[in-house]
Amino acid sequence: MKNFKRYTVTAALPYANGPKHIGHLAGAYIPSDVYVRYLRSAGKDVLFVCGSDEHGTAIPNQALKENTTSQAIIDKYHKLIYDCFKKLGIAFDIYHRTSEQIHHETSQEIFLTLYNKGLLTEEVSEQYYDDEANVFLADRYIVGTCPKCGNPNAYGDQCEKCGSTLSPRELINPKSTLTGKAPVLRETKHWYLPLQNYEGWLQEWILKEHADDWKANVYGQCKSWIDAGLQARAMTRDLDWGIKVPLPDAEGKVLYVWFDAPIGYVSATRAFFQEITSGKIKYAQPQREFKNAKADDWKTYWQDPETKLVHFIGKDNIVFHCIIFPIILKAHGEFILPDNVPANEFMNLEGDKMSTSRGWSIEMHEYIEDFPDKPDVLRYCLLANLPESKDSEFTWKDFQSRNNNELVAILGNFINRALVLTQKYFDNKVPARGTLQPVDEEVIRALKEHPRTIAASIEQYRFREATAGLMDLARLGNKYLAETEPWKVYKTDPARVGTILNIALQIAANLAIVGEVFLPFSAKKINAMLNLETKGWSDAGSDALLNPTHPLGAAALLFEKIEDDVIAKQLQKLHDKKKSMEPVTVDVAPLKPEVTFDDFSKLDIRVGKVLAAEKMEKSNKLLKLTIDTGVDKRTVLSGIAQHFSPEEMIGKQVTLIANLAPRKMMGIESQGMVLMAEDADGKLKLLQPSEAVFPGSVVS
RNA sequence: UGCACAUUGGCGUAGUUGGUAGCGCACAGGGCUCAUAACUCUGGGGUCGCAGGUUCGAAUCCUGCAUGUGCAACCA
């Protein structure tokens, strides 16, 4: 494997149209953060960039939905998302924004370079235009009747009923989903990147060079794209929100969001060096010292072949990061290419796909609100369940058991045991070590081995395995104490106990070093308890991190148990949220055949008043109502017993059909029918005049 | 519909070139009591989605089928 001088690590730019959930964390942000923390701890030259993706059609759409401006949307969600990352310990060197000037310039420069090299093609085509909303319509925003199966709700790109792929022009009776109007065809010009010209190169670069080191899901996805044959893809759009196409004849055109978004990594890097060299810090938060940095240093991180570029993303982004963006970089000519793109699969939640819009999700800010002092618990739980090779599952029960059985019982407990014993027997000072016994030598050997295997896992992007390694190290400590039983030995041989606790404390100090990568907040606490400065990975595995007589800090609990009711509450909250998000109009019954006015006027619909109500015996559905219809008082049976009690019906005004032929039910004749509206959830609601009217009032 | 990835004990999963299937949780029993009834040891439990094939030998390679997810659409 090639040895690199430095690393540029990116995490997918979150799209700033809404909050992000823990599935996003598991996909890209937690693994990238662990990777970077490890590299930093190992003293590597690494830069970790991310930022908000703030262009594309979905932003103005979200603005419409929230009744505000696009700018307000991106401001709101940029802040929300970044705050969450910070509180969860995701340690970017810079978290930038694609709406910044420097990003617009960088994207335009790269676009112009491709243009000037003659690598973009220009094409005029006819596209549907909504002349009420004054926008060109993306295929998705057009619905109409499917020419193949007659489904009236087929999208401009595909009919979901018969599965056939369509183009908007094929739809019968196309309509804009924005205004409901029929769209018109209009000519528009766009600039395309002919991806097919790079097929040969991609075959060489991905299919040959990365056959072994890219993950199966990533490699397979790329192979399927390349084998299917690539096509020219438009790199511009008709939209007024985004980066202006830097050409004279491109009024009203912006760069395609997938053209500019990955360039965001580059502009963030540029902004980073600009900010730290000028001292005008706006977004940069350097997580280590950047000595003698120059504004131009961004180039080293993006153009020097000795830099290793790694993109962390979710599986939905594979094609953009492995095919399209690399083609842009390659076409430009001066950039390095990603060495790896360790894309994760998706994380499900309690047996179902996570979805913010369906309300089936745990948003980052929701977690932080409910568990403000537990960022590491979430980090650990996600790390232990990362969807590295297939979709995985987050459940609150698992969250609880990971916390109680692993963080509390194994890691927290070991640290606590080592410290409490030292307090008790050695006045809270690190005891000196005597002659080592085989059991000591064995544990020291194992201690040295752990950081090595953990590092190897991380370098292969196997973060789940690496996390298990951390917990194994804590297990090693517990096992050592159980085997040596210092609390027993102390009665006969206090010096021997000194040796044991010295070694146990060295293990604790190692847990702080290794833990910093996975659980930074807890690692900090361990260091405070040990009264130790943060140490780097080069010290990991050492059995001499604490010197004899070194005074320890105060012992405190590292993690606390999570009780059942906390978990039950979260589950309830999740289900409630889903319910509140359910669309109002579900399964609306189709229209019945037309009737004439004469048909309608045959019905005698009038308002009556319930005088008496009682349950029908042996029926769980029927209520027997006595209704004042104005002309008479009559008995009506109504199948509403599961929705209304007899008591609450008495005195109510109801709408009834008074001339419906009488019908016998359960031995009693019903002389009319009370009208009800059935809600989406099957619940019945009374149909009443908005204000009380005289019984017998006719409805027409 | 096409392509890609996945399918392993009750649950969550590992299995890197084919060689008697590992781990965590849960479960049962033992040890210990320094520790947040935590720790530690031992044990039971899997014909590796289904059906074929290649091989001395297949969870692993090939074919077909089923199920799930993603992509394919100007959805970020």
Coordinates of C-alpha atoms (C1' of nucleotides) in Angstrom, one line a residue, chain A residues 57-58 127 138 140 157-158 220-221 224-225 237 257-258 315 353 389-391 405-406 408-409 413 417 421 424 462 478 487-488 557 559 561, chain B residues 1 3-8 12-16 24-26 31-41 69-76:
Chain A
T57 CA -34.4 22.8 -6.4
A58 CA -35.3 21.4 -3.1
Q127 CA -38.6 21.1 -21.9
A138 CA -38.0 18.8 -13.5
R140 CA -40.4 14.7 -11.2
D157 CA -39.8 10.1 -15.3
Q158 CA -41.5 6.9 -14.3
G220 CA -20.3 -3.1 -7.6
Q221 CA -22.3 0.0 -8.0
S224 CA -22.8 -1.5 -13.0
W225 CA -22.7 2.1 -14.1
R237 CA -30.2 23.9 -14.8
V257 CA -26.2 21.1 -7.7
W258 CA -24.2 17.9 -8.1
K315 CA -24.7 4.6 -0.4
K353 CA -36.6 2.9 7.0
S389 CA -21.6 -4.1 4.6
K390 CA -25.4 -4.1 4.7
D391 CA -28.3 -2.1 6.1
N405 CA -24.1 -3.7 29.5
E406 CA -21.1 -2.3 27.7
V408 CA -21.5 1.2 32.1
A409 CA -20.8 -2.4 33.0
N413 CA -17.0 0.0 35.7
R417 CA -12.7 -0.2 39.9
L421 CA -9.0 0.5 44.6
K424 CA -8.6 2.8 49.1
R462 CA -13.7 -1.3 9.7
N478 CA -11.8 -6.4 34.2
W487 CA -8.9 -6.9 47.3
K488 CA -8.0 -10.4 48.7
L557 CA -18.9 7.8 37.1
F559 CA -21.6 6.6 32.3
K561 CA -27.5 3.5 33.6
Chain B
rU1 C1' -38.3 -3.6 -15.5
rC3 C1' -28.2 -3.4 -12.4
rA4 C1' -25.7 -3.5 -7.5
rC5 C1' -25.5 -5.1 -2.5
rA6 C1' -27.5 -8.1 1.2
rU7 C1' -30.1 -12.9 3.4
rU8 C1' -25.7 -16.9 9.0
rG12 C1' -27.9 -7.9 16.5
rU13 C1' -23.8 -9.6 13.6
rA14 C1' -18.1 -11.5 11.9
rG15 C1' -16.4 -14.7 8.5
rU16 C1' -10.1 -11.1 3.7
rG24 C1' -22.0 -9.5 21.5
rC25 C1' -26.8 -9.4 23.9
rA26 C1' -30.4 -12.7 25.9
rG31 C1' -16.4 -18.1 41.0
rC32 C1' -15.8 -13.3 43.3
rU33 C1' -17.6 -9.0 46.3
rC34 C1' -13.0 -3.7 44.8
rA35 C1' -17.1 -1.9 41.5
rU36 C1' -23.2 1.7 38.9
rA37 C1' -26.4 -6.4 41.4
rA38 C1' -21.6 -4.3 38.0
rC39 C1' -17.2 -8.2 37.0
rU40 C1' -15.3 -13.1 35.6
rC41 C1' -15.4 -18.4 34.0
rU69 C1' -32.4 -2.1 0.4
rG70 C1' -30.2 1.3 -3.0
rC71 C1' -29.3 3.2 -7.8
rA72 C1' -31.3 3.8 -12.7
rA73 C1' -35.5 9.7 -13.3
rC74 C1' -33.1 16.9 -14.1
rC75 C1' -35.3 13.6 -6.5
rA76 C1' -29.2 16.4 -3.1

